[in-house]
PDB file of C-alpha atoms in Angstrom:
ATOM      1  CA  MET A  41      72.738 110.822 111.318  1.00  0.00           C
ATOM      2  CA  SER A  42      74.920 108.553 109.247  1.00  0.00           C
ATOM      3  CA  ASN A  43      73.556 105.373 107.722  1.00  0.00           C
ATOM      4  CA  THR A  44      76.882 103.504 107.758  1.00  0.00           C
ATOM      5  CA  SER A  45      77.878 100.424 109.688  1.00  0.00           C
ATOM      6  CA  GLY A  46      80.848 100.225 112.051  1.00  0.00           C
ATOM      7  CA  ILE A  47      84.240  98.905 111.018  1.00  0.00           C
ATOM      8  CA  GLU A  48      85.969  96.193 113.033  1.00  0.00           C
ATOM      9  CA  THR A  49      89.766  96.280 113.004  1.00  0.00           C
ATOM     10  CA  ARG A  50      92.353  93.894 114.353  1.00  0.00           C
ATOM     11  CA  GLU A  51      96.139  93.732 114.144  1.00  0.00           C
ATOM     12  CA  ILE A  52      97.519  90.722 112.299  1.00  0.00           C
ATOM     13  CA  ALA A  53     100.962  89.368 113.149  1.00  0.00           C
ATOM     14  CA  ASP A  54     103.504  89.099 110.323  1.00  0.00           C
ATOM     15  CA  ASP A  55     103.909  85.368 111.022  1.00  0.00           C
ATOM     16  CA  ASP A  56     100.162  84.857 110.519  1.00  0.00           C
ATOM     17  CA  LEU A  57     100.323  86.641 107.170  1.00  0.00           C
ATOM     18  CA  ASP A  58     103.369  84.598 106.127  1.00  0.00           C
ATOM     19  CA  ASN A  59     101.440  81.372 106.773  1.00  0.00           C
ATOM     20  CA  VAL A  60      98.413  82.268 104.630  1.00  0.00           C
ATOM     21  CA  ALA A  61      98.132  79.533 102.011  1.00  0.00           C
ATOM     22  CA  GLY A  62      97.689  80.927  98.531  1.00  0.00           C
ATOM     23  CA  GLY A  63      97.875  84.558  99.602  1.00  0.00           C
ATOM     24  CA  LEU A  64      95.084  86.962 100.398  1.00  0.00           C
ATOM     25  CA  SER A  65      91.777  87.296  98.596  1.00  0.00           C
ATOM     26  CA  VAL A  66      90.843  90.930  98.076  1.00  0.00           C
ATOM     27  CA  SER A  67      87.699  92.153  96.362  1.00  0.00           C
ATOM     28  CA  GLY A  68      85.764  95.369  96.353  1.00  0.00           C
ATOM     29  CA  SER A  69      83.715  97.909  94.504  1.00  0.00           C
ATOM     30  CA  LEU A  70      83.862 101.649  93.998  1.00  0.00           C
ATOM     31  CA  ASN A  71      80.999 103.994  93.159  1.00  0.00           C
ATOM     32  CA  GLY A  72      81.040 107.670  92.213  1.00  0.00           C
ATOM     33  CA  LEU A  73      84.799 108.175  91.806  1.00  0.00           C
ATOM     34  CA  THR A  74      85.900 111.706  90.857  1.00  0.00           C
ATOM     35  CA  ALA A  75      89.537 112.677  90.546  1.00  0.00           C
ATOM     36  CA  THR A  76      91.431 115.780  89.459  1.00  0.00           C
ATOM     37  CA  PHE A  77      94.974 115.758  88.135  1.00  0.00           C
ATOM     38  CA  ALA A  78      97.623 118.381  87.422  1.00  0.00           C
ATOM     39  CA  PRO A  79     100.677 118.120  85.173  1.00  0.00           C
ATOM     40  CA  GLY A  80     103.694 116.993  87.160  1.00  0.00           C
ATOM     41  CA  PRO A  81     107.382 116.500  86.499  1.00  0.00           C
ATOM     42  CA  ASN A  82     108.222 114.966  83.123  1.00  0.00           C
ATOM     43  CA  GLY A  83     104.567 115.304  82.099  1.00  0.00           C
ATOM     44  CA  LEU A  84     103.369 112.669  84.579  1.00  0.00           C
ATOM     45  CA  PRO A  85      99.965 113.503  86.060  1.00  0.00           C
ATOM     46  CA  ILE A  86      99.718 114.099  89.814  1.00  0.00           C
ATOM     47  CA  LEU A  87      96.479 113.437  91.682  1.00  0.00           C
ATOM     48  CA  THR A  88      95.457 116.731  93.298  1.00  0.00           C
ATOM     49  CA  GLY A  89      92.012 115.853  94.655  1.00  0.00           C
ATOM     50  CA  GLY A  90      89.073 113.547  94.438  1.00  0.00           C
ATOM     51  CA  SER A  91      86.138 111.916  96.110  1.00  0.00           C
ATOM     52  CA  VAL A  92      84.325 108.602  96.314  1.00  0.00           C
ATOM     53  CA  LYS A  93      80.607 108.201  96.908  1.00  0.00           C
ATOM     54  CA  SER A  94      80.896 104.659  98.269  1.00  0.00           C
ATOM     55  CA  LEU A  95      83.578 102.020  98.680  1.00  0.00           C
ATOM     56  CA  SER A  96      83.402  98.361  99.629  1.00  0.00           C
ATOM     57  CA  LEU A  97      86.475  96.241 100.340  1.00  0.00           C
ATOM     58  CA  THR A  98      86.672  92.618 101.450  1.00  0.00           C
ATOM     59  CA  VAL A  99      89.871  90.850 102.487  1.00  0.00           C
ATOM     60  CA  SER A 100      89.640  87.152 103.296  1.00  0.00           C
ATOM     61  CA  ASP A 101      91.769  84.032 103.802  1.00  0.00           C
ATOM     62  CA  ILE A 102      93.554  85.443 106.869  1.00  0.00           C
ATOM     63  CA  PRO A 103      93.675  83.067 109.860  1.00  0.00           C
ATOM     64  CA  LEU A 104      92.852  85.393 112.781  1.00  0.00           C
ATOM     65  CA  GLY A 105      92.763  82.850 115.594  1.00  0.00           C
ATOM     66  CA  PRO A 106      91.127  83.517 118.981  1.00  0.00           C
ATOM     67  CA  ILE A 107      90.318  87.072 120.029  1.00  0.00           C
ATOM     68  CA  GLY A 108      92.426  88.635 122.771  1.00  0.00           C
ATOM     69  CA  HIS A 109      95.625  86.617 122.653  1.00  0.00           C
TER      70      HIS A 109
END
């Protein structure tokens, strides 16, 4: 059994995003990041795999309005 909480999602209209004063506030944390890279074209590394133990992301300052409109 998983010990994680559910995720609530909602679509946000482009007009609502355009009217956000000062832009969005985004914060988060990452724990246990592992990544593997391989040489790519022109010597640039290409991400070939990885994992994350835990991730937290918060986005705020979006006026969502009433539910179900």
